[in-house]
Each structure stands twice: as structure tokens, then as C-alpha cells.
Short mmCIF file of C-alpha atoms and ligand atoms in Angstrom, two decimals:
data_model
loop_
_atom_site.label_atom_id
_atom_site.label_comp_id
_atom_site.label_asym_id
_atom_site.label_seq_id
_atom_site.Cartn_x
_atom_site.Cartn_y
_atom_site.Cartn_z
CA MET A 1 -57.97 -36.48 -43.53
CA VAL A 2 -58.03 -34.64 -46.83
CA LEU A 3 -55.86 -34.79 -49.90
CA THR A 4 -53.78 -31.87 -51.05
CA PRO A 5 -55.57 -30.54 -54.16
CA PRO A 6 -53.66 -31.34 -57.39
CA GLU A 7 -52.89 -27.66 -58.15
CA THR A 8 -51.41 -27.22 -54.67
CA ALA A 9 -49.48 -30.48 -54.94
CA ALA A 10 -48.06 -29.37 -58.31
CA ALA A 11 -47.18 -25.95 -56.88
CA ARG A 12 -45.36 -27.57 -53.95
CA LEU A 13 -43.42 -29.84 -56.26
CA ARG A 14 -42.54 -26.83 -58.40
CA ALA A 15 -41.28 -25.00 -55.34
CA ALA A 16 -39.22 -28.04 -54.32
CA SER A 17 -37.69 -28.90 -57.68
CA PRO A 18 -36.40 -26.86 -60.61
CA VAL A 19 -37.29 -29.78 -62.85
CA ILE A 20 -41.06 -29.37 -62.74
CA ASP A 21 -41.24 -26.11 -64.68
CA ALA A 22 -39.17 -27.65 -67.46
CA LEU A 23 -41.44 -30.65 -67.95
CA GLY A 24 -43.77 -29.10 -70.53
CA ASP A 25 -46.69 -31.45 -71.18
CA ALA A 26 -45.00 -34.49 -69.59
CA TRP A 27 -46.58 -36.09 -66.52
CA ILE A 28 -45.14 -36.75 -63.08
CA VAL A 29 -46.19 -40.20 -61.88
CA GLY A 30 -45.75 -42.66 -59.02
CA GLY A 31 -44.39 -41.92 -55.56
CA ALA A 32 -43.74 -38.19 -56.04
CA VAL A 33 -47.39 -37.53 -56.90
CA ARG A 34 -48.68 -39.85 -54.18
CA ASP A 35 -46.54 -38.21 -51.52
CA ALA A 36 -47.26 -34.64 -52.70
CA MET A 37 -51.01 -35.28 -52.52
CA LEU A 38 -50.59 -36.78 -49.05
CA GLY A 39 -48.79 -33.60 -48.00
CA LEU A 40 -45.56 -35.49 -47.37
CA PRO A 41 -42.24 -33.77 -48.03
CA ALA A 42 -40.85 -34.31 -51.53
CA GLY A 43 -38.06 -36.84 -51.95
CA LYS A 44 -35.39 -36.29 -54.57
CA ASP A 45 -36.64 -38.83 -57.12
CA LEU A 46 -39.10 -38.08 -59.88
CA ASP A 47 -40.69 -40.46 -62.34
CA VAL A 48 -41.81 -38.69 -65.48
CA VAL A 49 -43.82 -40.00 -68.40
CA ASP A 50 -43.79 -38.24 -71.75
CA PRO A 51 -46.81 -38.90 -73.96
CA VAL A 52 -44.67 -39.23 -77.11
CA ASP A 53 -40.93 -39.61 -76.55
CA GLY A 54 -39.34 -39.92 -73.11
CA VAL A 55 -35.74 -39.86 -74.33
CA ALA A 56 -36.34 -36.66 -76.32
CA ARG A 57 -37.96 -35.14 -73.23
CA ALA A 58 -34.97 -36.10 -71.12
CA ARG A 59 -32.61 -34.52 -73.67
CA GLU A 60 -34.69 -31.35 -73.52
CA LEU A 61 -34.57 -31.32 -69.71
CA HIS A 62 -30.82 -31.76 -69.88
CA ARG A 63 -30.51 -28.90 -72.40
CA LEU A 64 -32.60 -26.59 -70.20
CA LEU A 65 -31.22 -27.52 -66.79
CA GLY A 66 -27.79 -29.09 -67.31
CA GLY A 67 -26.78 -31.90 -64.99
CA VAL A 68 -26.00 -35.40 -66.23
CA LEU A 69 -28.02 -37.28 -68.84
CA THR A 70 -27.94 -41.08 -69.08
CA VAL A 71 -29.90 -42.74 -71.87
CA HIS A 72 -30.83 -46.41 -71.31
CA ASP A 73 -31.09 -47.45 -74.95
CA ARG A 74 -32.34 -50.93 -74.18
CA PHE A 75 -35.43 -49.63 -72.38
CA GLY A 76 -35.99 -46.40 -74.28
CA THR A 77 -35.77 -44.49 -71.00
CA ALA A 78 -33.38 -41.87 -69.67
CA THR A 79 -32.29 -40.38 -66.38
CA VAL A 80 -31.36 -36.78 -65.74
CA THR A 81 -29.61 -35.96 -62.48
CA VAL A 82 -29.56 -32.30 -61.67
CA ASP A 83 -29.30 -30.34 -58.40
CA GLY A 84 -29.48 -33.55 -56.36
CA TRP A 85 -32.65 -34.64 -58.20
CA SER A 86 -32.83 -37.88 -60.09
CA VAL A 87 -35.43 -37.79 -62.84
CA ASP A 88 -36.38 -41.00 -64.66
CA VAL A 89 -38.12 -40.25 -67.92
CA ALA A 90 -40.01 -42.83 -69.99
CA THR A 91 -42.38 -42.79 -72.92
CA ALA A 92 -45.97 -43.65 -72.01
CA ARG A 93 -46.14 -47.42 -72.50
CA ALA A 94 -48.39 -50.40 -72.44
CA GLU A 95 -47.08 -53.64 -71.00
CA ARG A 96 -47.95 -57.29 -71.48
CA TYR A 97 -46.54 -60.14 -69.43
CA PRO A 98 -45.58 -63.04 -71.71
CA ARG A 99 -45.68 -65.36 -68.66
CA PRO A 100 -46.00 -64.87 -64.90
CA GLY A 101 -42.96 -63.30 -63.31
CA ALA A 102 -41.22 -62.54 -66.61
CA LEU A 103 -40.21 -59.01 -67.54
CA PRO A 104 -43.02 -57.39 -69.53
CA GLU A 105 -43.14 -56.81 -73.27
CA VAL A 106 -43.46 -53.11 -73.89
CA SER A 107 -45.21 -51.15 -76.61
CA VAL A 108 -44.65 -47.41 -77.03
CA PRO A 109 -46.02 -44.87 -77.28
CA ALA A 110 -49.30 -45.78 -75.64
CA PRO A 111 -52.07 -43.62 -74.19
CA LEU A 112 -51.33 -42.42 -70.66
CA THR A 113 -54.31 -44.40 -69.39
CA GLU A 114 -52.51 -47.59 -70.55
CA ASP A 115 -49.38 -46.45 -68.78
CA LEU A 116 -51.33 -46.10 -65.53
CA VAL A 117 -53.04 -49.49 -65.91
CA ARG A 118 -49.68 -51.33 -65.91
CA ARG A 119 -48.74 -50.10 -62.42
CA ASP A 120 -48.59 -51.82 -59.05
CA PHE A 121 -51.13 -50.09 -56.78
CA THR A 122 -53.84 -47.54 -57.46
CA VAL A 123 -52.14 -44.95 -55.24
CA ASN A 124 -49.10 -45.18 -57.54
CA ALA A 125 -51.27 -44.87 -60.65
CA ILE A 126 -51.89 -41.14 -60.49
CA ALA A 127 -50.32 -38.73 -63.00
CA LEU A 128 -49.96 -35.01 -62.40
CA ARG A 129 -48.98 -32.27 -64.81
CA PRO A 130 -47.02 -29.22 -63.72
CA ASP A 131 -50.17 -27.12 -64.33
CA GLY A 132 -52.10 -29.24 -61.81
CA GLU A 133 -54.05 -31.38 -64.27
CA VAL A 134 -54.50 -34.86 -62.84
CA LEU A 135 -55.25 -38.22 -64.43
CA ALA A 136 -55.83 -41.16 -62.12
CA PHE A 137 -56.75 -44.82 -62.40
CA PRO A 138 -60.40 -45.20 -61.35
CA GLY A 139 -60.61 -45.32 -57.56
CA ALA A 140 -57.01 -44.19 -57.07
CA LEU A 141 -57.83 -40.87 -55.43
CA ASP A 142 -60.34 -42.55 -53.13
CA ASP A 143 -57.73 -45.13 -52.12
CA LEU A 144 -55.24 -42.36 -51.46
CA LEU A 145 -57.76 -40.52 -49.33
CA THR A 146 -58.62 -43.61 -47.31
CA ARG A 147 -54.99 -44.77 -47.20
CA ARG A 148 -55.53 -48.11 -48.88
CA LEU A 149 -53.30 -50.26 -51.08
CA THR A 150 -55.20 -51.89 -53.92
CA VAL A 151 -53.89 -53.73 -56.95
CA LEU A 152 -55.26 -52.70 -60.31
CA HIS A 153 -56.32 -56.16 -61.44
CA PRO A 154 -56.44 -59.72 -60.04
CA SER A 155 -53.35 -61.02 -61.86
CA SER A 156 -51.10 -58.16 -60.69
CA PHE A 157 -49.09 -60.21 -58.19
CA ARG A 158 -48.83 -63.18 -60.55
CA ASP A 159 -47.59 -60.92 -63.36
CA ASP A 160 -45.04 -59.22 -61.15
CA PRO A 161 -44.41 -60.91 -57.78
CA THR A 162 -42.00 -58.15 -56.73
CA ARG A 163 -45.21 -56.24 -55.99
CA LEU A 164 -45.84 -58.52 -53.01
CA TYR A 165 -42.77 -57.03 -51.37
CA ARG A 166 -43.58 -53.52 -52.52
CA LEU A 167 -46.97 -53.95 -50.84
CA ALA A 168 -45.26 -54.62 -47.51
CA ARG A 169 -42.90 -51.68 -47.96
CA TYR A 170 -45.71 -49.23 -48.66
CA GLU A 171 -47.98 -50.63 -45.95
CA ALA A 172 -45.26 -50.22 -43.36
CA ARG A 173 -43.78 -46.95 -44.54
CA LEU A 174 -46.99 -45.09 -45.30
CA GLY A 175 -49.06 -46.77 -42.59
CA PHE A 176 -51.69 -47.67 -45.22
CA GLY A 177 -54.17 -50.50 -44.95
CA VAL A 178 -54.34 -53.30 -47.49
CA ASP A 179 -57.57 -53.64 -49.46
CA HIS A 180 -59.35 -56.87 -48.50
CA GLU A 181 -59.34 -58.43 -51.96
CA THR A 182 -55.72 -57.38 -52.53
CA GLU A 183 -54.73 -59.11 -49.31
CA GLY A 184 -56.44 -62.30 -50.48
CA LEU A 185 -54.64 -62.11 -53.82
CA ALA A 186 -51.31 -61.64 -52.05
CA ARG A 187 -51.92 -64.72 -49.88
CA GLU A 188 -52.85 -66.74 -52.95
CA ALA A 189 -49.74 -65.59 -54.79
CA PHE A 190 -47.47 -66.59 -51.93
CA ALA A 191 -49.25 -69.90 -51.52
CA ALA A 192 -48.79 -70.58 -55.24
CA GLY A 193 -45.04 -69.86 -54.99
CA ALA A 194 -45.26 -66.76 -57.21
CA PRO A 195 -41.97 -65.17 -55.99
CA ALA A 196 -39.95 -68.02 -57.52
CA THR A 197 -41.11 -67.00 -61.01
CA ALA A 198 -39.49 -63.55 -60.68
CA GLY A 199 -36.04 -64.87 -59.83
CA ALA A 200 -34.07 -64.43 -56.63
CA ALA A 201 -32.25 -61.27 -57.68
CA ARG A 202 -35.41 -59.23 -58.28
CA ILE A 203 -37.07 -60.44 -55.09
CA GLY A 204 -33.86 -59.80 -53.18
CA ASN A 205 -33.73 -56.21 -54.41
CA GLU A 206 -37.22 -55.56 -53.09
CA VAL A 207 -36.50 -57.10 -49.70
CA LEU A 208 -33.29 -55.07 -49.47
CA LEU A 209 -35.29 -51.90 -50.18
CA LEU A 210 -37.60 -52.83 -47.32
CA LEU A 211 -34.66 -53.48 -45.00
CA ALA A 212 -33.20 -50.08 -45.88
CA GLU A 213 -36.27 -48.32 -44.45
CA GLU A 214 -36.33 -47.10 -40.83
CA PRO A 215 -35.87 -50.20 -38.62
CA GLU A 216 -39.40 -50.06 -37.21
CA VAL A 217 -40.83 -49.79 -40.72
CA ALA A 218 -38.69 -52.67 -41.96
CA ILE A 219 -39.77 -54.92 -39.09
CA ARG A 220 -43.43 -54.10 -39.63
CA GLY A 221 -43.11 -54.83 -43.34
CA LEU A 222 -41.35 -58.14 -42.62
CA GLU A 223 -44.15 -59.13 -40.26
CA LEU A 224 -46.71 -58.42 -42.93
CA LEU A 225 -44.76 -60.51 -45.44
CA ARG A 226 -44.62 -63.40 -42.96
CA SER A 227 -48.31 -63.15 -42.24
CA LEU A 228 -49.08 -63.21 -45.96
CA GLY A 229 -47.04 -66.39 -46.35
CA ALA A 230 -43.59 -65.27 -47.49
CA ASP A 231 -40.97 -68.00 -47.14
CA GLY A 232 -37.42 -67.71 -45.88
CA LEU A 233 -37.95 -64.85 -43.45
CA GLU A 234 -37.45 -65.43 -39.73
CA VAL A 235 -39.04 -62.48 -37.95
CA ASP A 236 -38.65 -62.25 -34.18
CA ARG A 237 -39.64 -58.67 -33.42
CA GLU A 238 -38.18 -58.63 -29.91
CA LEU A 239 -34.84 -60.02 -31.03
CA LEU A 240 -34.64 -57.57 -33.94
CA ARG A 241 -35.53 -54.67 -31.69
CA ARG A 242 -32.90 -55.61 -29.10
CA ALA A 243 -30.21 -56.11 -31.73
CA GLY A 244 -31.07 -52.80 -33.42
CA ALA A 245 -30.90 -50.96 -30.09
CA LEU A 246 -27.34 -52.20 -29.59
CA LEU A 247 -26.08 -51.07 -32.99
CA PRO A 248 -24.11 -47.80 -32.76
CA ASP A 249 -25.79 -44.68 -34.13
CA GLY A 250 -25.12 -43.96 -37.76
CA LEU A 251 -24.78 -47.57 -38.90
CA PRO A 252 -27.46 -48.78 -41.31
CA HIS A 253 -29.66 -51.53 -39.87
CA GLY A 254 -30.14 -53.38 -43.18
CA PRO A 255 -27.17 -55.78 -42.89
CA LEU A 256 -28.06 -56.69 -39.30
CA LEU A 257 -31.70 -57.29 -40.24
CA LEU A 258 -30.73 -59.38 -43.24
CA ALA A 259 -28.44 -61.55 -41.13
CA ALA A 260 -31.11 -62.06 -38.49
CA VAL A 261 -34.03 -62.57 -40.84
CA CYS A 262 -32.44 -64.62 -43.64
CA GLY A 263 -29.46 -66.10 -41.79
CA GLY A 264 -27.07 -64.66 -44.38
CA VAL A 265 -27.30 -63.56 -48.00
CA PRO A 266 -29.78 -65.82 -49.84
CA ASP A 267 -28.56 -67.35 -53.10
CA GLY A 268 -28.88 -65.01 -56.05
CA TRP A 269 -29.33 -61.81 -54.04
CA HIS A 270 -27.04 -58.95 -54.83
CA VAL A 271 -25.68 -57.34 -51.67
CA GLU A 272 -23.01 -54.73 -52.29
CA ASN A 273 -21.08 -55.32 -49.10
CA PRO A 274 -21.93 -58.78 -47.75
CA GLY A 275 -19.14 -58.84 -45.11
CA PRO A 276 -21.14 -57.56 -42.12
CA VAL A 277 -24.16 -59.70 -43.04
CA LEU A 278 -22.13 -62.90 -43.24
CA ASP A 279 -20.21 -62.07 -40.08
CA ALA A 280 -23.36 -61.34 -38.09
CA ALA A 281 -25.05 -64.49 -39.39
CA ARG A 282 -22.19 -66.72 -38.24
CA ASP A 283 -23.67 -68.54 -35.23
CA PRO A 284 -24.84 -65.53 -33.18
CA ALA A 285 -26.04 -67.78 -30.34
CA GLY A 286 -22.61 -69.40 -30.15
CA LEU A 287 -20.92 -66.00 -30.11
CA ALA A 288 -23.30 -64.89 -27.36
CA ALA A 289 -22.25 -67.92 -25.28
CA GLU A 290 -18.58 -67.03 -25.77
CA MET A 291 -19.27 -63.43 -24.80
CA ARG A 292 -21.07 -64.55 -21.63
CA ALA A 293 -18.14 -66.81 -20.74
CA ALA A 294 -15.71 -63.89 -20.94
CA VAL A 295 -14.62 -63.13 -17.38
CA LYS A 296 -12.40 -60.13 -17.90
CA PRO A 297 -12.59 -57.24 -20.39
CA SER A 298 -9.58 -58.65 -22.25
CA ASP A 299 -11.47 -61.94 -22.70
CA LEU A 300 -14.33 -60.09 -24.34
CA HIS A 301 -11.89 -58.15 -26.45
CA ARG A 302 -10.38 -61.42 -27.66
CA VAL A 303 -13.80 -62.95 -28.41
CA LEU A 304 -14.90 -59.98 -30.50
CA ARG A 305 -11.59 -59.13 -32.10
CA GLY A 306 -12.06 -58.75 -35.86
CA ARG A 307 -15.83 -59.14 -35.58
CA THR A 308 -18.20 -56.51 -36.96
CA ALA A 309 -20.54 -54.31 -34.95
CA GLU A 310 -23.41 -56.21 -36.58
CA ALA A 311 -22.11 -59.51 -35.22
CA ALA A 312 -21.70 -58.09 -31.70
CA ALA A 313 -25.17 -56.54 -31.78
CA LEU A 314 -26.91 -59.68 -33.00
CA ALA A 315 -25.03 -61.89 -30.54
CA GLY A 316 -25.89 -59.35 -27.84
CA ALA A 317 -29.54 -59.77 -28.63
CA HIS A 318 -29.11 -63.54 -28.32
CA GLY A 319 -28.47 -63.21 -24.60
CA ALA A 320 -25.26 -61.23 -24.16
CA GLU A 321 -26.64 -57.73 -23.89
CA PRO A 322 -24.45 -56.43 -21.01
CA GLN A 323 -21.34 -57.80 -22.70
CA ALA A 324 -22.29 -56.22 -26.03
CA ARG A 325 -22.98 -52.92 -24.29
CA SER A 326 -19.66 -52.92 -22.52
CA TRP A 327 -17.90 -53.74 -25.79
CA PHE A 328 -19.71 -51.00 -27.73
CA ASP A 329 -19.46 -48.34 -25.01
CA ASP A 330 -15.98 -49.09 -23.81
CA ILE A 331 -13.82 -51.96 -24.84
CA ARG A 332 -13.83 -51.56 -28.59
CA HIS A 333 -12.59 -47.95 -28.28
CA VAL A 334 -9.56 -48.87 -26.20
CA LYS A 335 -6.38 -48.41 -28.19
CA LEU A 336 -2.81 -48.57 -26.97
CA GLU A 337 -0.77 -45.40 -27.12
CA ILE A 338 2.36 -47.37 -27.96
CA ARG A 339 3.03 -49.24 -31.18
CA GLY A 340 5.39 -51.94 -32.33
CA GLU A 341 7.92 -49.38 -33.45
CA ASP A 342 8.18 -48.07 -29.87
CA LEU A 343 9.22 -51.55 -28.76
CA VAL A 344 11.72 -51.84 -31.61
CA ALA A 345 13.15 -48.47 -30.55
CA ALA A 346 13.44 -49.89 -27.01
CA GLY A 347 15.59 -52.72 -28.34
CA ILE A 348 13.10 -55.57 -29.00
CA PRO A 349 13.90 -57.30 -32.29
CA PRO A 350 11.10 -57.22 -34.89
CA GLY A 351 9.11 -60.45 -34.84
CA PRO A 352 6.27 -62.23 -33.07
CA GLU A 353 7.52 -61.17 -29.64
CA ILE A 354 6.43 -57.61 -30.42
CA GLY A 355 2.85 -58.73 -30.94
CA ALA A 356 2.82 -60.73 -27.72
CA LYS A 357 4.19 -57.81 -25.74
CA LEU A 358 1.65 -55.38 -27.19
CA GLU A 359 -1.07 -57.87 -26.38
CA GLU A 360 0.06 -57.97 -22.77
CA ALA A 361 0.11 -54.18 -22.53
CA LEU A 362 -3.45 -54.12 -23.88
CA ARG A 363 -4.51 -56.79 -21.39
CA LYS A 364 -3.17 -54.71 -18.50
CA ARG A 365 -4.81 -51.63 -19.92
CA LEU A 366 -8.18 -53.39 -20.15
CA ASP A 367 -8.09 -55.51 -16.99
CA GLU A 368 -5.91 -53.53 -14.61
CA GLY A 369 -6.59 -50.01 -15.81
CA ILE A 370 -3.00 -48.97 -16.45
CA SER A 371 -2.88 -45.84 -18.59
CA GLY A 372 -0.42 -43.67 -20.42
CA ARG A 373 2.50 -44.37 -22.67
CA ASP A 374 5.05 -45.02 -19.96
CA ALA A 375 2.90 -47.55 -18.13
CA GLU A 376 2.10 -49.33 -21.38
CA LEU A 377 5.72 -49.46 -22.41
CA ALA A 378 6.74 -50.77 -18.98
CA ALA A 379 4.05 -53.48 -19.11
CA ALA A 380 5.12 -54.54 -22.60
CA LEU A 381 8.82 -54.63 -21.81
CA ALA A 382 8.31 -56.52 -18.54
CA HIS A 383 6.37 -59.26 -20.28
CA VAL A 384 8.28 -62.40 -21.15
CA PRO A 385 6.32 -64.28 -23.80
CA ARG A 386 6.18 -68.03 -23.20
N1 CTP B 401 -44.02 -49.67 -60.56
C1 CTP B 401 -44.88 -50.74 -60.74
N2 CTP B 401 -44.49 -52.02 -60.49
C2 CTP B 401 -43.22 -52.26 -60.04
C3 CTP B 401 -42.33 -51.20 -59.88
C4 CTP B 401 -42.76 -49.90 -60.12
O1 CTP B 401 -46.01 -50.52 -61.11
N3 CTP B 401 -42.85 -53.50 -59.81
C5 CTP B 401 -44.47 -48.29 -60.87
C6 CTP B 401 -45.30 -47.66 -59.77
O2 CTP B 401 -46.25 -46.83 -60.37
C7 CTP B 401 -44.29 -46.82 -59.03
C8 CTP B 401 -43.40 -46.34 -60.17
O3 CTP B 401 -43.37 -47.45 -61.08
O4 CTP B 401 -44.91 -45.75 -58.38
C9 CTP B 401 -42.01 -45.97 -59.78
O5 CTP B 401 -41.41 -47.03 -59.06
P1 CTP B 401 -40.37 -46.75 -57.91
O6 CTP B 401 -39.45 -45.69 -58.32
O7 CTP B 401 -39.83 -48.06 -57.49
O8 CTP B 401 -41.31 -46.28 -56.71
P2 CTP B 401 -41.79 -44.82 -56.34
O9 CTP B 401 -43.04 -44.51 -57.02
O10 CTP B 401 -40.69 -43.84 -56.51
O11 CTP B 401 -42.17 -44.97 -54.81
P3 CTP B 401 -41.17 -45.08 -53.58
O12 CTP B 401 -39.90 -44.40 -53.88
O13 CTP B 401 -41.93 -44.40 -52.52
O14 CTP B 401 -40.95 -46.52 -53.38
#
């Protein structure tokens, strides 16, 4: 395989994004450059480094292109969002880690070479100018060509243990190999408990990014993490694959994977919507047993009432696949045509009796196949709650 020449990569980025032509002598760095040189389609995120003043560059971009400018005063960085593009602009910086796992101390401006040296992997340490000029960490272009993930120095994972998880994400998503020495360093870092020094929230964010990848990619990345010695991840490929196959199209797989792999939301992780994760993690084997014990469709309906799709899928994978399928394909879509107000109109006083009668109509609909408003109403009215 060959790499896309830098001029061609820059030209493709220019064709994809209106931002590039407005960058002046700033550099594009990180994933956008890596992917452009691999010939992969451009995403909508750009990381830009200005040699002198990133915030001033961002203001200039905003003046030229419009969109929304957000200045992050604390970090001396800024983001411009325009035309669906999100452009993070920083001043070229040098970083020093006061202690392992801590956030780095930053000095700006620094030469671009210093800015490249502080990065995670050589393939992410390549800078490209809009005119096609390229500046790369030594060996970076060779690693990109041979599809290899290599850290820039031996203390990289100790300095920033989130990189252990980024390694897995890139390995799985890009299908890259891991450099032999880098793999050894990753094992050592896990064995030494490096992730604990970065704090749960930062590690959690990286794992969540991995889980948000395509399911196959996420599973592969999780397996790599396990094999390198990551703690707290239960990875049963077959179970994850079966559960994922049950999940209805269009639902993200992340919550299901998190429930299966971590058994819930680990302490200190920030999950925007934890409901489906917690529900799916609630004794899936027990739920599977209840689903298997359901004799009639209405039994299964009762067992899964109020439960999320994630819970049904994970329980399904724990040995209740036919039941989960029938619930997803059929049972969960069944809705009565009548409502409580129809029963009130028919003379039933508001109260718990209404619920019991509706329940009976639904049971007959599910188990006996009655259909239509009249049949439902007749079933409800004929029922005498005990
Ligand atoms: N970076 C780093 N160490 C980290 C996080 C980020 O060195 N812990 C650097 C890398 O050079 C990375 C760049 O910052 O390429 C931008 O980070 P990010 O936006 O997270 O990744 P992308 O490069 O955009 O890659 P992708 O979106 O494909 O993950």
C-alpha cells in the first residue's frame, strides 16, 4: 500500500472543507492528516495548531467563515464550528507531566516539533499545511505506511494512561498493528496500575469512545485491552455478538456493551443517559430465566414490561434468544386500539378496574389473537376483575 502524497492529501482536505483555505500558515494535525494520507474519507473534525497564537487564528477563521466561535480561556484554545465542521485550534505547545497520569503543564508558544513530540502515537504526530508542506515526527510516515502504532517515547503510557485505551481504539478501527516495544510498554503500564493515576472519569471517557465505534470494532478493541491486562472488562465475544444482533436497528450499541462488559456504569464514569445501561446490567441471566419460563405471549409481555431494548437483548443473549426475538419482532409492538377513556365512555367508573380490564383485553389480543376495537372493547367489558 502507498500513502497519499501530502499535496494530494491537502488538496482533498481543501475540497472537503472550506476551513482549509482560511488556515494561512497554521498546521492541520492529528487524525485528519492521518486519515487523509491513508486515503480515508475526511471526518468533520479538524485539529489545527497555530505556530504563534491559536486563539487569534480561531478569531480570524471565525471572521472569514462565520459560524460559532468558542474560546476556552483556561486552555488558551478555541473551537470554531462552521458548515458542520468542528475546528479545534491551539497554539503550538510543549508539555511536561508533573507526575504520572496528571494533566500536563503547558508552555506556549513552542516550536511545532515540540508540539508533535507531546502526542500519543507517531501516526498522530504528523502536521500538514494547506499548501502540502508536511512535518512529521521521525518514523511517523513509515509507521503510517506500514500501519503501525508506536508511542513516541517509553514513558508515554505512564505520562498519560488514557493512551492505552486510545491504542485499542486505533488498532481496532484502523486495523493497524501495534509496534512490538509499544505493546510491551502497554503491558507494563497495565501491570503497574497506570490507569488509576489518570482518574476514573478520563479512563471512562476513552472506553466510552471505544464503545461508540462500530460494534465489531469495539469488541476487537476490548479484546486487545483485555489481552494487554486491562482490569474491569468482561469480554465474551460470542455473548456480545449475540446480544448486538438482537438489538433493533438504529439503536447505539454502546450502552448494551457497557452493561455487558462492565456490569453497569463504573464509579466515576460520566454516562449521559445511564438508564439503559443500568437496566440491561440488572441480572440479565435472571431475566433470561424469566423469559424462558414465559408460556404465553402475555407472560413475556409482563416479564419485559418497562424494560429497555438493551435489557431484552442482553438477556436474550444469556439463553433466551427466541423469546427476545419474538418480543422484538412482535410482542413489543402490540398496542390496544382502545384506551381507558373508551371504557369510561362505556360506563366503567375511573379507577383501578379500568387498568385491569385493559390488561385483560391486551392478554386476549396477545394470546388469543382477537383484533379490532370492537373485540377489544367486548373483552374488556366482559372481564370481571377479582
Ligand atoms: N492526543 C494525544 N494524546 C491524547 C489525546 C490526544 O497525543 N491523550 C493528540 C493526538 O495527536 C491526536 C490529537 O491530539 O491525534 C487529537 O486528538 P483527538 O481529537 O482525540 O483524536 P483525533 O486525532 O481526532 O483522532 P480520532 O478522531 O480518529 O480519534
